[in-house]
Amino acid sequence: MIWILLLALIATAIVGHLLAYPSPDVAWNLYATGALLDGARLGVDLFENTPPMIFAIKAPVVAAARAAGTTGWSAWAVVTALAAGLSVLLVRHVLIRTGVAERLTGWRAVVVAAAVLLVVAGQDYGQRDHLTAILVLPYLALAIMRLHGGKFRSALAVGCGALAAVGIGIKPHFALLPAVLIALQAKRVGIRQALPPEHIAVGSVGVAYVLAVWVAAPEYLDYAATYGPLYQSFRTNFGLLDAWWPTLPAWLSVALGAHAVPAYVALGAFAAMGRELSSRERSVAEVLALATGVLLLAAILQAKGWRYHFLPATLFGVLLLALLVSHARRHGTGRLARAYLAGGVATVTALAGAVLPATALRAVFPRHPVLDVDSSFSALLPLVQSVGPSGHVAVLSSNIASPFPLVLAGGARWTFRHPNFWPLVALYPDQVRAPTLVIPRPADRRGPLELRFIREVVSDLVRARPELLLVLRPDPLDRRFGGARHFDYLAYFSADPALSTLMGDYAAAGVVGSYDVFWRRGGNHAPIAEPPRPPVSIDRAGLREIGEGLSALLLVAGLGVGWWATARRET
């Protein structure tokens, strides 16, 4: 029965994401990919902090979606599911050659692994870090085989290494993974055997990728050199510790955040019972633990604390826990290990409680407003759609959830080279945390980077003269939305006289949700109207309460189930 339930959950997650809107980051990447296919230049017409690999991956998907007459998001949702399926099957194929226990390569194990990859991702389905976890999993399976001195067909090993290189190339932090794997293999099997074909493929693809960026997109490197240091200090996820310890280093605050807990619990369980495993099971657990720890470190080094940064470590940690619980269920284990495993089961069930309500709602009512990251999305969408594919839309907000997926779903053109105004949060970090509006520095005290940012934003507005201008309304008491409502955007950018002149061409049309709406004068514009009522009356707070309540219930149940399950022995 449980296997049917897992298959149903996998299908529900895929269908729900296929029908719903993408997350803000995914929507921006898809929009930017389309713009690049149309001739835009990265680092000139479009600014993105993530290296260009994500656009190289999405370009064929978006191009195929255009040819097929479907949306880029629908195609990307399907490709993500297919990639996860291929990854799990490759892992099964490699592990069979490794000779591990049949239960680790049976179809039940395949279903469990697919459920972990596709269901646990939740709202981060299709994110960059999600794709990295999917693409490096076969590479980890090869590492398990190499620890036993196994041999594998070079062509398939090169293919797995190339897939891993693509996933690792999404962010430079992920380069830690092959470096640590090579060091582990050198220690275990000798330096001569520490560079099998998959590692050579990772290095070769990585070098080719860096050279391609250097030759084809030098403007991106200039942008990264200019804005990269500022982005490293950009934070919107303020944890509980920050409230009473505001000087806490970002990396330490992130390391002590709730999103790191699944990885810590999995690593603790492995440390407590790793010696009880058979040699082949220990190799599997060891590589999963290594990946969990390295990718946890990568998330900490990014110093943001966002959930999806921890997703690879969480996914591999859950797989590690599944292996350890399976062993303990058959053979039993000591009390310390049982306590860790019970905590691990509780953590996984709590994760399920947080993910499943939205997963079910997404499949049944995929366009329900409660699923919108920005509560004003459903009300603003008709206005953006009325602009048409040739019209520009501008949204003044430091949170990427304001313009995306709004602009992508509305089919309009984005005005700015920046996806959002995140530099403002990085330029005024202390004031964003205070319950007051940000007071900008006087013009003569603004540094070169801040002046450049203002110039870029205003020049983009003047150049595009968007049909529709949406301005997030300031509210100093609203600490949500990454502090985006702590800015008076029109007042801030009016320091450039060109904006004041431009605003004379716009007429205020009213307020929609949290936004002031301005239409360019002289056009035939859609009237502001109430969005249709959703079929099920539930607000975002209600959905969050359902998820939190279910998580708490499953957390307690998971402790008991984990303690009981790991005490059972085969007779």
XYZ file of C-alpha atoms in Angstrom:
571
model
C 0.000 0.000 0.000
C 2.787 2.428 0.872
C 4.341 2.010 -2.579
C 1.067 2.929 -4.281
C 0.879 5.980 -2.017
C 4.418 7.030 -2.959
C 3.661 6.629 -6.681
C 0.514 8.702 -6.214
C 2.508 11.409 -4.424
C 5.071 11.504 -7.235
C 2.327 11.847 -9.855
C 0.539 14.501 -7.782
C 3.725 16.553 -7.392
C 4.549 16.418 -11.120
C 1.022 17.246 -12.271
C 0.659 20.028 -9.719
C 3.865 21.732 -10.789
C 3.022 21.236 -14.447
C -0.269 23.109 -14.014
C 0.762 25.731 -11.456
C 3.018 28.753 -11.814
C 6.782 28.397 -11.306
C 8.646 29.833 -8.351
C 9.999 33.394 -8.769
C 13.615 32.386 -9.445
C 12.643 29.711 -11.959
C 10.275 32.127 -13.697
C 13.020 34.756 -14.011
C 15.494 32.223 -15.382
C 12.949 31.042 -17.962
C 12.125 34.614 -18.982
C 15.813 35.541 -19.230
C 16.531 32.403 -21.273
C 13.872 33.431 -23.769
C 15.331 36.922 -23.954
C 18.811 35.496 -24.570
C 17.415 33.343 -27.382
C 16.003 36.560 -28.861
C 19.416 38.209 -28.874
C 19.817 39.764 -25.427
C 23.305 39.683 -23.882
C 24.074 38.441 -20.390
C 25.800 41.116 -18.361
C 24.566 43.862 -20.699
C 20.819 43.531 -21.315
C 20.219 41.046 -18.489
C 21.861 40.789 -15.091
C 21.966 37.496 -13.194
C 24.137 36.527 -10.238
C 24.093 32.794 -10.970
C 26.693 31.681 -13.545
C 25.453 31.188 -17.136
C 25.204 27.379 -16.934
C 21.530 27.554 -15.975
C 20.743 29.382 -19.224
C 22.713 26.871 -21.282
C 20.574 24.113 -19.727
C 17.263 25.891 -20.217
C 17.889 27.273 -23.712
C 17.044 24.020 -25.586
C 14.037 23.475 -23.330
C 12.626 26.951 -23.954
C 13.377 26.690 -27.690
C 11.584 23.330 -27.873
C 8.629 24.724 -25.924
C 8.317 27.608 -28.380
C 8.406 25.210 -31.324
C 5.748 23.025 -29.698
C 3.546 26.003 -28.820
C 3.646 25.390 -25.075
C 5.030 27.382 -22.164
C 8.631 27.207 -21.062
C 7.537 26.316 -17.530
C 5.454 23.323 -18.650
C 8.410 22.024 -20.619
C 10.804 22.641 -17.730
C 8.508 20.838 -15.255
C 8.437 17.793 -17.535
C 12.200 17.891 -18.136
C 12.834 18.067 -14.382
C 10.693 14.969 -13.812
C 12.367 13.095 -16.679
C 15.825 14.068 -15.414
C 14.954 12.751 -11.945
C 13.698 9.487 -13.431
C 16.815 9.072 -15.558
C 19.039 9.873 -12.588
C 17.437 7.239 -10.377
C 17.614 4.577 -13.110
C 21.296 5.352 -13.715
C 21.948 5.006 -9.995
C 20.187 1.641 -9.967
C 22.248 0.458 -12.933
C 25.530 1.486 -11.298
C 24.666 -0.006 -7.902
C 23.721 -3.318 -9.480
C 27.234 -3.438 -10.907
C 28.583 -2.563 -7.465
C 26.937 -5.639 -5.987
C 25.142 -3.959 -3.091
C 22.162 -5.629 -1.449
C 19.222 -6.294 -3.745
C 16.940 -4.148 -1.612
C 19.035 -1.084 -2.549
C 18.579 -1.742 -6.261
C 15.013 -3.095 -6.321
C 12.121 -1.157 -7.737
C 10.912 -0.196 -4.282
C 14.185 1.618 -3.705
C 13.722 3.343 -7.076
C 10.281 4.570 -6.024
C 11.621 5.856 -2.691
C 14.475 7.711 -4.383
C 12.130 9.247 -6.972
C 9.747 10.360 -4.233
C 12.595 12.012 -2.333
C 13.800 13.881 -5.429
C 10.381 15.007 -6.677
C 8.127 15.364 -3.626
C 10.456 16.683 -0.911
C 11.470 19.552 -3.238
C 8.033 21.115 -2.685
C 7.841 24.721 -3.881
C 11.496 24.536 -4.950
C 10.760 22.044 -7.740
C 12.857 22.918 -10.780
C 15.124 25.294 -8.876
C 18.817 25.445 -9.730
C 19.858 23.574 -6.585
C 17.147 20.967 -7.197
C 18.580 20.295 -10.632
C 22.088 20.006 -9.180
C 20.963 17.289 -6.754
C 19.312 15.362 -9.587
C 22.304 15.555 -11.928
C 25.037 14.620 -9.422
C 23.288 11.560 -7.978
C 24.623 9.087 -10.621
C 28.078 10.594 -10.084
C 27.788 9.684 -6.390
C 26.757 6.149 -7.337
C 29.954 5.827 -9.394
C 31.952 7.024 -6.387
C 30.408 4.196 -4.348
C 31.466 1.678 -6.969
C 35.013 3.059 -7.204
C 35.510 2.636 -3.460
C 35.168 -1.109 -4.066
C 37.616 -1.011 -6.948
C 34.802 -1.678 -9.422
C 35.064 -1.047 -13.138
C 32.448 0.541 -15.349
C 32.019 1.231 -19.018
C 33.952 4.393 -19.802
C 31.297 5.859 -22.097
C 28.562 5.722 -19.453
C 30.955 6.897 -16.751
C 31.866 9.898 -18.909
C 28.175 10.599 -19.441
C 27.478 10.539 -15.701
C 30.475 12.794 -15.123
C 29.288 15.240 -17.780
C 25.820 15.377 -16.190
C 27.427 16.038 -12.816
C 29.607 18.774 -14.332
C 26.505 20.513 -15.652
C 24.887 20.388 -12.210
C 28.067 21.511 -10.453
C 28.554 24.345 -12.960
C 25.304 25.959 -11.835
C 27.075 27.417 -8.787
C 30.800 27.612 -7.984
C 30.182 26.389 -4.417
C 29.309 22.932 -5.748
C 32.878 22.425 -7.006
C 33.645 21.314 -3.442
C 31.900 18.009 -4.157
C 34.244 16.519 -6.794
C 37.279 17.829 -4.905
C 36.270 15.968 -1.733
C 35.255 12.819 -3.639
C 38.638 12.689 -5.375
C 40.412 13.136 -2.038
C 38.371 10.318 -0.491
C 39.056 7.955 -3.378
C 42.772 8.809 -3.363
C 42.921 7.872 0.291
C 41.005 4.623 -0.147
C 42.119 3.197 -3.493
C 45.299 5.133 -4.229
C 46.114 8.221 -6.230
C 46.437 6.292 -9.494
C 42.828 5.158 -9.332
C 41.449 8.431 -7.979
C 40.865 9.944 -11.428
C 38.512 7.572 -13.275
C 36.663 8.757 -16.435
C 33.822 10.486 -14.573
C 36.212 12.779 -12.677
C 38.090 13.557 -15.867
C 34.752 14.376 -17.524
C 33.820 16.719 -14.669
C 37.143 18.532 -14.965
C 37.072 18.685 -18.770
C 33.520 19.985 -18.963
C 34.304 22.449 -16.183
C 37.340 23.861 -17.973
C 35.443 24.052 -21.280
C 32.588 25.826 -19.504
C 34.861 28.441 -17.917
C 36.578 29.088 -21.263
C 33.216 29.392 -23.026
C 32.019 31.997 -20.511
C 35.294 33.890 -20.774
C 35.083 33.991 -24.589
C 31.341 34.273 -25.205
C 30.116 36.249 -22.182
C 32.920 38.499 -20.887
C 30.298 41.083 -19.893
C 28.930 38.607 -17.342
C 32.366 38.399 -15.741
C 32.486 42.210 -15.530
C 29.060 42.233 -13.918
C 30.028 39.491 -11.451
C 33.187 41.360 -10.481
C 31.164 44.529 -9.861
C 28.040 43.223 -8.134
C 29.341 39.909 -6.771
C 30.780 41.251 -3.500
C 27.573 43.176 -2.837
C 25.457 40.088 -3.545
C 27.457 38.073 -1.035
C 26.241 40.480 1.669
C 22.633 40.435 0.419
C 20.284 38.789 2.938
C 16.518 38.683 3.231
C 16.039 35.632 5.441
C 16.415 36.864 8.989
C 16.363 34.016 11.514
C 15.241 33.983 15.118
C 18.791 34.453 16.365
C 19.123 37.722 14.456
C 16.433 39.325 16.612
C 18.622 39.256 19.747
C 22.035 38.875 18.153
C 22.030 41.277 15.179
C 25.808 41.117 14.793
C 25.789 37.344 14.283
C 27.869 36.518 11.188
C 25.700 35.592 8.235
C 27.277 32.170 7.743
C 26.760 31.246 11.408
C 23.134 32.409 11.371
C 22.579 30.288 8.268
C 24.357 27.299 9.798
C 22.079 27.466 12.843
C 18.898 27.855 10.782
C 16.015 25.389 10.634
C 16.710 24.402 7.015
C 20.023 22.824 8.047
C 18.418 20.460 10.577
C 17.676 17.488 8.235
C 21.315 17.351 7.151
C 22.607 17.554 10.734
C 20.278 14.771 11.888
C 21.267 12.515 8.984
C 24.979 13.078 9.624
C 24.506 12.407 13.346
C 22.685 9.150 12.610
C 25.491 8.043 10.294
C 28.141 8.862 12.895
C 26.214 6.874 15.509
C 25.692 3.689 13.512
C 28.029 3.776 10.497
C 30.223 0.990 11.919
C 27.250 -1.348 12.197
C 26.744 -1.440 8.423
C 28.150 -4.041 6.092
C 31.118 -2.907 4.010
C 29.027 -2.300 0.880
C 26.235 -0.548 2.772
C 28.846 1.516 4.563
C 30.241 2.683 1.215
C 26.789 3.818 0.107
C 26.152 5.574 3.413
C 29.630 7.105 3.460
C 29.266 8.722 0.033
C 25.756 9.976 0.850
C 27.040 11.412 4.141
C 29.951 13.065 2.373
C 27.614 14.631 -0.215
C 25.238 15.754 2.529
C 28.037 17.421 4.494
C 29.728 19.056 1.497
C 26.481 20.431 0.093
C 25.463 21.630 3.544
C 28.737 23.548 3.634
C 27.956 24.949 0.165
C 24.612 26.213 1.459
C 26.280 27.832 4.473
C 28.916 29.507 2.304
C 26.180 31.113 0.210
C 25.145 32.885 3.446
C 21.509 33.442 2.468
C 19.555 30.877 4.494
C 16.990 30.224 1.772
C 15.354 26.814 1.772
C 16.356 25.824 -1.736
C 20.048 26.389 -0.973
C 19.766 23.516 1.517
C 17.741 21.304 -0.803
C 20.633 19.141 -2.123
C 21.895 18.467 1.410
C 18.347 17.729 2.547
C 17.627 15.319 -0.322
C 20.837 13.339 0.158
C 20.334 13.421 3.915
C 16.861 11.899 3.535
C 18.267 9.161 1.271
C 20.953 8.473 3.873
C 18.344 8.218 6.626
C 16.271 5.822 4.511
C 19.298 3.538 4.166
C 20.107 3.646 7.884
C 16.511 3.034 8.964
C 16.278 0.094 6.551
C 19.378 -1.459 8.087
C 18.231 -0.860 11.665
C 14.792 -2.275 10.894
C 16.347 -5.552 9.793
C 19.179 -5.849 12.293
C 18.380 -3.485 15.146
C 20.858 -0.953 16.530
C 22.080 0.706 19.712
C 20.136 3.227 21.758
C 22.126 6.253 20.620
C 21.669 5.326 16.968
C 17.981 4.623 17.579
C 17.574 8.091 19.076
C 19.216 9.693 16.052
C 17.174 7.587 13.649
C 13.956 8.395 15.495
C 14.846 12.060 15.194
C 15.592 11.535 11.519
C 12.245 9.874 10.856
C 10.544 12.677 12.779
C 12.386 15.283 10.719
C 11.401 13.616 7.435
C 7.757 13.303 8.459
C 7.765 16.953 9.539
C 9.148 17.867 6.102
C 6.306 15.884 4.556
C 3.799 17.760 6.680
C 5.152 21.081 5.469
C 5.121 20.030 1.799
C 2.053 17.831 1.332
C -0.812 20.355 1.860
C 0.513 22.675 -0.848
C 1.350 19.677 -3.071
C -2.249 18.425 -2.886
C -3.750 21.886 -3.388
C -1.438 22.547 -6.330
C -2.650 19.402 -8.088
C -6.373 20.071 -7.520
C -6.462 23.885 -7.745
C -3.115 24.817 -9.385
C -3.961 28.512 -9.839
C -5.371 29.078 -6.353
C -4.244 32.487 -4.958
C -3.052 30.875 -1.740
C -0.191 29.350 -3.726
C 0.992 32.760 -4.927
C 4.264 33.857 -3.341
C 3.053 37.461 -3.727
C -0.477 37.853 -2.394
C -1.205 40.526 -5.043
C -0.321 38.251 -7.985
C -3.844 37.128 -8.961
C -5.195 40.677 -8.873
C -2.306 42.097 -10.914
C -2.178 39.356 -13.558
C -5.088 40.678 -15.718
C -3.414 44.096 -15.861
C -0.131 42.610 -17.064
C -1.922 40.393 -19.582
C -3.663 43.435 -21.041
C -0.288 44.981 -21.920
C 0.336 42.313 -24.550
C 3.541 40.591 -25.688
C 5.052 43.741 -27.181
C 4.413 45.990 -24.169
C 6.777 46.566 -21.268
C 5.936 46.210 -17.578
C 8.013 47.649 -14.721
C 7.682 46.577 -11.077
C 9.558 48.585 -8.469
C 10.381 46.142 -5.666
C 13.453 44.570 -4.078
C 11.732 41.172 -3.910
C 11.877 39.008 -7.038
C 8.435 37.592 -6.188
C 6.928 40.951 -7.181
C 7.761 40.775 -10.928
C 8.136 37.012 -11.356
C 6.278 34.879 -12.254
C 3.913 37.830 -12.880
C 5.639 39.109 -16.041
C 6.266 35.610 -17.415
C 2.679 34.473 -16.801
C 1.274 37.728 -18.186
C 3.235 37.401 -21.420
C 4.658 40.942 -21.263
C 8.215 42.239 -21.597
C 10.383 43.075 -18.592
C 11.752 46.610 -18.444
C 14.906 46.277 -16.377
C 18.208 44.498 -16.827
C 18.003 43.627 -13.110
C 15.433 40.963 -12.123
C 14.551 43.011 -9.031
C 16.075 45.691 -6.829
C 17.964 43.392 -4.448
C 20.987 45.774 -4.316
C 18.914 48.146 -2.174
C 18.592 45.531 0.574
C 22.350 44.907 0.428
C 23.124 48.646 0.434
C 20.910 49.367 3.458
C 21.013 46.110 5.485
C 20.636 47.598 8.958
C 17.760 49.911 8.088
C 15.837 47.095 6.385
C 15.684 45.278 9.716
C 14.360 48.316 11.602
C 10.572 49.004 11.903
C 10.955 52.248 9.948
C 11.277 53.269 6.331
C 14.772 53.256 4.912
C 16.242 56.772 4.823
C 18.576 56.894 1.797
C 21.996 58.441 2.053
C 22.369 61.959 0.699
C 23.374 62.003 -2.949
C 26.905 63.165 -2.162
C 27.474 60.216 0.187
C 26.374 57.462 -2.170
C 29.172 55.284 -3.428
C 29.962 54.549 -7.081
C 28.077 51.246 -7.070
C 24.900 52.744 -5.635
C 25.018 55.599 -8.137
C 25.559 53.108 -10.948
C 22.571 51.052 -9.817
C 20.290 54.112 -9.759
C 21.516 55.149 -13.192
C 20.853 51.667 -14.608
C 17.311 51.512 -13.231
C 16.280 54.976 -14.385
C 17.894 54.637 -17.811
C 16.021 51.351 -18.342
C 12.751 53.082 -17.479
C 13.428 56.000 -19.804
C 14.466 53.681 -22.633
C 11.511 51.277 -22.398
C 8.784 53.707 -21.244
C 6.692 50.787 -19.942
C 2.957 50.721 -20.485
C 2.345 49.594 -16.923
C 4.262 50.695 -13.839
C 3.678 48.898 -10.520
C 5.240 50.296 -7.360
C 5.305 48.288 -4.135
C 3.729 50.461 -1.451
C 5.924 51.232 1.582
C 4.922 49.805 4.939
C 7.649 50.020 7.603
C 5.811 47.631 9.930
C 5.701 44.823 7.380
C 8.797 42.729 8.130
C 7.812 40.041 5.643
C 8.664 39.930 1.948
C 12.372 40.312 2.611
C 12.014 43.869 3.856
C 10.916 45.006 0.400
C 8.214 47.289 1.810
C 10.721 49.320 3.804
C 11.563 51.427 0.755
C 9.771 54.354 -0.860
C 10.912 53.441 -4.358
C 9.649 56.493 -6.231
C 11.217 58.840 -3.706
C 14.528 56.957 -3.818
C 14.905 56.901 -7.594
C 13.625 60.454 -7.957
C 17.122 61.489 -6.946
C 17.710 61.140 -10.684
C 15.836 64.042 -12.338
C 15.083 61.851 -15.362
C 12.620 59.807 -13.307
C 10.669 62.877 -12.185
C 10.391 63.947 -15.808
C 9.319 60.463 -16.895
C 6.605 60.214 -14.220
C 4.842 63.143 -15.859
C 3.872 60.709 -18.634
C 2.055 58.424 -16.180
C -1.322 58.596 -14.488
C -2.161 56.919 -11.188
C -4.905 54.317 -11.671
C -5.378 53.186 -8.094
C -4.151 50.568 -5.699
C -4.150 46.809 -6.288
C -3.154 44.716 -3.308
C 0.183 46.092 -2.109
C 0.947 48.071 -5.285
C 0.300 51.516 -6.677
C -0.702 51.188 -10.330
C 0.386 53.715 -12.977
C -0.560 53.582 -16.653
C 1.280 55.496 -19.338
C -0.933 58.308 -20.579
C -2.631 58.032 -23.932
C -3.254 54.287 -24.013
C -6.402 52.160 -23.850
C -5.839 50.424 -20.542
C -7.641 47.657 -18.710
C -9.720 48.765 -15.717
C -8.830 47.568 -12.256
C -11.196 44.798 -11.211
C -11.548 42.329 -8.397
C -10.076 38.924 -9.244
C -12.531 36.010 -9.363
C -13.156 34.191 -6.118
C -11.190 30.966 -5.757
C -13.153 27.685 -5.657
C -11.910 26.919 -2.142
C -11.854 29.686 0.444
C -8.496 29.503 2.214
C -5.842 32.144 2.707
C -2.080 31.794 2.820
C -2.015 32.007 6.596
C -4.575 29.199 6.752
C -2.525 26.981 4.454
C 0.578 27.715 6.513
C -1.273 26.796 9.711
C -2.414 23.528 8.143
C 1.148 22.738 7.129
C 2.558 23.677 10.540
C -0.108 21.670 12.370
C 0.453 18.621 10.185
C 4.225 18.999 10.587
C 3.920 19.099 14.379
C 1.637 16.070 14.388
C 3.900 14.066 12.093
C 6.979 15.157 14.038
C 5.632 13.582 17.212
C 4.335 10.521 15.356
C 7.658 10.185 13.545
C 9.573 9.999 16.827
C 7.494 7.057 17.942
C 7.503 5.317 14.591
C 11.259 5.809 14.204
C 11.993 4.381 17.656
C 9.698 1.401 17.054
C 10.823 0.650 13.503
C 14.536 0.670 14.297
C 14.040 -1.796 17.156
C 12.600 -4.526 14.929
C 14.721 -7.496 13.909
C 14.214 -10.191 11.294
C 13.310 -13.548 12.725
